[in-house]
PDB file of C-alpha atoms in Angstrom:
ATOM      1  CA  MET A 768      31.108  79.810 -10.833  1.00  0.00           C
ATOM      2  CA  LEU A 769      29.776  77.584 -14.444  1.00  0.00           C
ATOM      3  CA  GLU A 770      32.864  79.144 -15.949  1.00  0.00           C
ATOM      4  CA  LYS A 771      35.164  78.765 -14.123  1.00  0.00           C
ATOM      5  CA  MET A 772      33.378  74.750 -13.924  1.00  0.00           C
ATOM      6  CA  MET A 773      33.737  75.108 -17.806  1.00  0.00           C
ATOM      7  CA  ARG A 774      37.375  75.908 -18.267  1.00  0.00           C
ATOM      8  CA  LEU A 775      38.098  72.927 -15.177  1.00  0.00           C
ATOM      9  CA  GLN A 776      36.443  71.034 -17.422  1.00  0.00           C
ATOM     10  CA  ALA A 777      38.513  71.982 -20.311  1.00  0.00           C
ATOM     11  CA  LEU A 778      41.604  71.065 -18.269  1.00  0.00           C
ATOM     12  CA  ILE A 779      40.466  67.781 -17.091  1.00  0.00           C
ATOM     13  CA  ASN A 780      40.091  66.435 -20.838  1.00  0.00           C
ATOM     14  CA  GLY A 781      42.988  68.589 -22.227  1.00  0.00           C
ATOM     15  CA  SER A 782      46.625  69.358 -20.455  1.00  0.00           C
ATOM     16  CA  GLU A 783      45.789  67.659 -17.487  1.00  0.00           C
ATOM     17  CA  ALA A 784      44.237  64.456 -18.461  1.00  0.00           C
ATOM     18  CA  GLU A 785      47.801  61.926 -18.136  1.00  0.00           C
ATOM     19  CA  LYS A 786      48.639  63.053 -15.564  1.00  0.00           C
ATOM     20  CA  PHE A 787      44.838  63.207 -13.803  1.00  0.00           C
ATOM     21  CA  ARG A 788      43.321  59.842 -15.841  1.00  0.00           C
ATOM     22  CA  GLU A 789      46.576  57.860 -15.098  1.00  0.00           C
ATOM     23  CA  PHE A 790      48.519  59.032 -12.000  1.00  0.00           C
ATOM     24  CA  TYR A 791      45.458  60.126 -10.084  1.00  0.00           C
ATOM     25  CA  TYR A 792      44.072  56.837 -11.486  1.00  0.00           C
ATOM     26  CA  GLY A 793      40.793  59.292 -12.739  1.00  0.00           C
ATOM     27  CA  LYS A 794      40.262  56.656 -15.372  1.00  0.00           C
ATOM     28  CA  PHE A 795      38.320  54.457 -13.481  1.00  0.00           C
ATOM     29  CA  PHE A 796      36.215  57.074 -11.544  1.00  0.00           C
ATOM     30  CA  THR A 797      32.474  56.903 -13.107  1.00  0.00           C
ATOM     31  CA  GLY A 798      30.180  59.173 -11.678  1.00  0.00           C
ATOM     32  CA  ASP A 799      29.589  62.819 -10.199  1.00  0.00           C
ATOM     33  CA  ILE A 800      31.231  65.728  -8.394  1.00  0.00           C
ATOM     34  CA  THR A 801      29.772  68.500  -6.832  1.00  0.00           C
ATOM     35  CA  ILE A 802      32.040  71.627  -5.990  1.00  0.00           C
ATOM     36  CA  VAL A 803      30.198  74.377  -3.989  1.00  0.00           C
ATOM     37  CA  ASP A 804      32.239  77.930  -3.821  1.00  0.00           C
ATOM     38  CA  SER A 805      31.042  80.404  -0.955  1.00  0.00           C
ATOM     39  CA  GLY A 806      27.345  79.157  -1.616  1.00  0.00           C
ATOM     40  CA  GLU A 807      27.195  78.233  -5.595  1.00  0.00           C
ATOM     41  CA  THR A 808      27.390  74.452  -6.870  1.00  0.00           C
ATOM     42  CA  CYS A 809      28.009  73.481  -9.707  1.00  0.00           C
ATOM     43  CA  THR A 810      28.641  69.391  -9.999  1.00  0.00           C
ATOM     44  CA  LEU A 811      30.952  67.908 -13.321  1.00  0.00           C
ATOM     45  CA  SER A 812      29.824  64.235 -14.317  1.00  0.00           C
ATOM     46  CA  PHE A 813      32.971  61.583 -16.093  1.00  0.00           C
ATOM     47  CA  HIS A 814      32.916  58.654 -17.139  1.00  0.00           C
ATOM     48  CA  LEU A 815      35.879  56.729 -16.667  1.00  0.00           C
ATOM     49  CA  GLY A 816      37.844  59.893 -16.196  1.00  0.00           C
ATOM     50  CA  GLU A 817      36.545  62.831 -18.516  1.00  0.00           C
ATOM     51  CA  CYS A 818      35.068  65.381 -18.211  1.00  0.00           C
ATOM     52  CA  VAL A 819      31.439  64.543 -19.901  1.00  0.00           C
ATOM     53  CA  SER A 820      29.301  67.429 -18.703  1.00  0.00           C
ATOM     54  CA  VAL A 821      28.901  70.615 -16.426  1.00  0.00           C
ATOM     55  CA  VAL A 822      25.601  71.621 -14.716  1.00  0.00           C
ATOM     56  CA  LYS A 823      24.588  74.766 -12.207  1.00  0.00           C
ATOM     57  CA  GLY A 824      22.856  72.876  -8.933  1.00  0.00           C
ATOM     58  CA  ILE A 825      23.558  69.069  -7.382  1.00  0.00           C
ATOM     59  CA  PRO A 826      21.622  66.520 -10.010  1.00  0.00           C
ATOM     60  CA  ASN A 827      18.617  64.739  -9.170  1.00  0.00           C
ATOM     61  CA  THR A 828      20.208  62.400  -7.978  1.00  0.00           C
ATOM     62  CA  GLY A 829      22.100  63.632  -5.279  1.00  0.00           C
ATOM     63  CA  VAL A 830      25.567  64.474  -4.331  1.00  0.00           C
ATOM     64  CA  ASP A 831      28.059  61.319  -5.144  1.00  0.00           C
ATOM     65  CA  ILE A 832      30.476  62.561  -4.030  1.00  0.00           C
ATOM     66  CA  GLY A 833      31.943  67.129  -3.675  1.00  0.00           C
ATOM     67  CA  VAL A 834      33.770  69.070  -1.595  1.00  0.00           C
ATOM     68  CA  SER A 835      31.776  72.477  -0.403  1.00  0.00           C
ATOM     69  CA  GLY A 836      33.534  75.530   1.285  1.00  0.00           C
ATOM     70  CA  SER A 837      32.735  79.391   1.400  1.00  0.00           C
ATOM     71  CA  LYS A 838      35.289  81.843   0.096  1.00  0.00           C
ATOM     72  CA  GLU A 839      37.885  81.371   3.206  1.00  0.00           C
ATOM     73  CA  ASP A 840      38.176  77.449   3.468  1.00  0.00           C
ATOM     74  CA  TRP A 841      38.679  78.275  -0.983  1.00  0.00           C
ATOM     75  CA  GLU A 842      41.804  80.900   0.095  1.00  0.00           C
ATOM     76  CA  LYS A 843      43.453  78.812   3.061  1.00  0.00           C
ATOM     77  CA  PHE A 844      42.911  75.179   0.670  1.00  0.00           C
ATOM     78  CA  ARG A 845      45.199  77.664  -2.503  1.00  0.00           C
ATOM     79  CA  THR A 846      47.883  78.110   0.093  1.00  0.00           C
ATOM     80  CA  HIS A 847      49.062  74.971   1.004  1.00  0.00           C
ATOM     81  CA  LYS A 848      46.324  72.280  -1.515  1.00  0.00           C
ATOM     82  CA  SER A 849      45.845  69.629   0.216  1.00  0.00           C
ATOM     83  CA  LEU A 850      42.750  67.162   1.225  1.00  0.00           C
ATOM     84  CA  SER A 851      43.914  65.818   4.125  1.00  0.00           C
ATOM     85  CA  VAL A 852      44.644  68.549   6.308  1.00  0.00           C
ATOM     86  CA  ALA A 853      42.099  70.450   4.558  1.00  0.00           C
ATOM     87  CA  THR A 854      39.136  68.324   5.478  1.00  0.00           C
ATOM     88  CA  ASN A 855      40.849  68.021   8.819  1.00  0.00           C
ATOM     89  CA  ARG A 856      37.457  68.947  11.323  1.00  0.00           C
ATOM     90  CA  GLY A 857      40.214  69.985  14.091  1.00  0.00           C
ATOM     91  CA  ASN A 858      41.525  72.838  11.804  1.00  0.00           C
ATOM     92  CA  THR A 859      39.736  76.794  11.251  1.00  0.00           C
ATOM     93  CA  ASN A 860      38.628  77.389   7.936  1.00  0.00           C
ATOM     94  CA  ASN A 861      37.822  74.254   6.052  1.00  0.00           C
ATOM     95  CA  LEU A 862      36.756  72.062   3.248  1.00  0.00           C
ATOM     96  CA  THR A 863      33.856  70.005   4.160  1.00  0.00           C
ATOM     97  CA  THR A 864      33.395  66.753   2.403  1.00  0.00           C
ATOM     98  CA  MET A 865      29.876  65.978   1.038  1.00  0.00           C
ATOM     99  CA  GLY A 866      28.318  63.026  -0.513  1.00  0.00           C
ATOM    100  CA  GLY A 867      29.182  59.134   1.355  1.00  0.00           C
ATOM    101  CA  ALA A 868      31.985  58.694   3.051  1.00  0.00           C
ATOM    102  CA  ILE A 869      32.932  55.453   1.993  1.00  0.00           C
ATOM    103  CA  ARG A 870      32.383  56.843  -1.634  1.00  0.00           C
ATOM    104  CA  PHE A 871      34.831  59.756  -1.440  1.00  0.00           C
ATOM    105  CA  ARG A 872      37.633  57.513  -0.059  1.00  0.00           C
ATOM    106  CA  GLN A 873      37.683  55.773  -2.160  1.00  0.00           C
ATOM    107  CA  ASN A 874      38.159  58.148  -4.949  1.00  0.00           C
ATOM    108  CA  PHE A 875      40.781  60.412  -3.295  1.00  0.00           C
ATOM    109  CA  ASN A 876      42.965  61.400  -5.381  1.00  0.00           C
ATOM    110  CA  VAL A 877      40.890  61.729  -8.026  1.00  0.00           C
ATOM    111  CA  VAL A 878      38.505  65.028  -6.297  1.00  0.00           C
ATOM    112  CA  ALA A 879      41.687  65.777  -4.080  1.00  0.00           C
ATOM    113  CA  GLN A 880      43.558  66.207  -7.858  1.00  0.00           C
ATOM    114  CA  LEU A 881      40.119  68.208  -9.719  1.00  0.00           C
ATOM    115  CA  ILE A 882      39.416  70.566  -6.124  1.00  0.00           C
ATOM    116  CA  ARG A 883      43.842  71.161  -6.957  1.00  0.00           C
ATOM    117  CA  VAL A 884      43.074  72.316 -10.637  1.00  0.00           C
ATOM    118  CA  TYR A 885      39.842  73.693  -9.845  1.00  0.00           C
ATOM    119  CA  ALA A 886      41.995  75.701  -6.956  1.00  0.00           C
ATOM    120  CA  GLY A 887      44.329  77.886  -9.550  1.00  0.00           C
ATOM    121  CA  ILE A 888      41.816  78.221 -11.556  1.00  0.00           C
ATOM    122  CA  CYS A 889      40.481  80.687  -8.743  1.00  0.00           C
TER     123      CYS A 889
END
């Protein structure tokens, strides 16, 4: 998973940078986004929309914002790529949000675009 996250970092800082920072308001985001895929965990740290580090696991400070899911949950997300649908508790095989609910909602566009790009890598 760490290799996928390093590719995600390269995309977010490279070819996806303008779209991520400008259209999805990433330029205002500073913090950590944790992704759990089938039990494997990685955290990406951002400063004003630039991914400055990728580490395996959860930081000592805990989860800032995150998305978690099983292999089946991520497979389902790859078919529609809608975070709103993927985190709706009424649906089956949903992704689960992690961290503070208000902080997650405040940065919804940033998280949604990040995991759409991640889903494209897998």
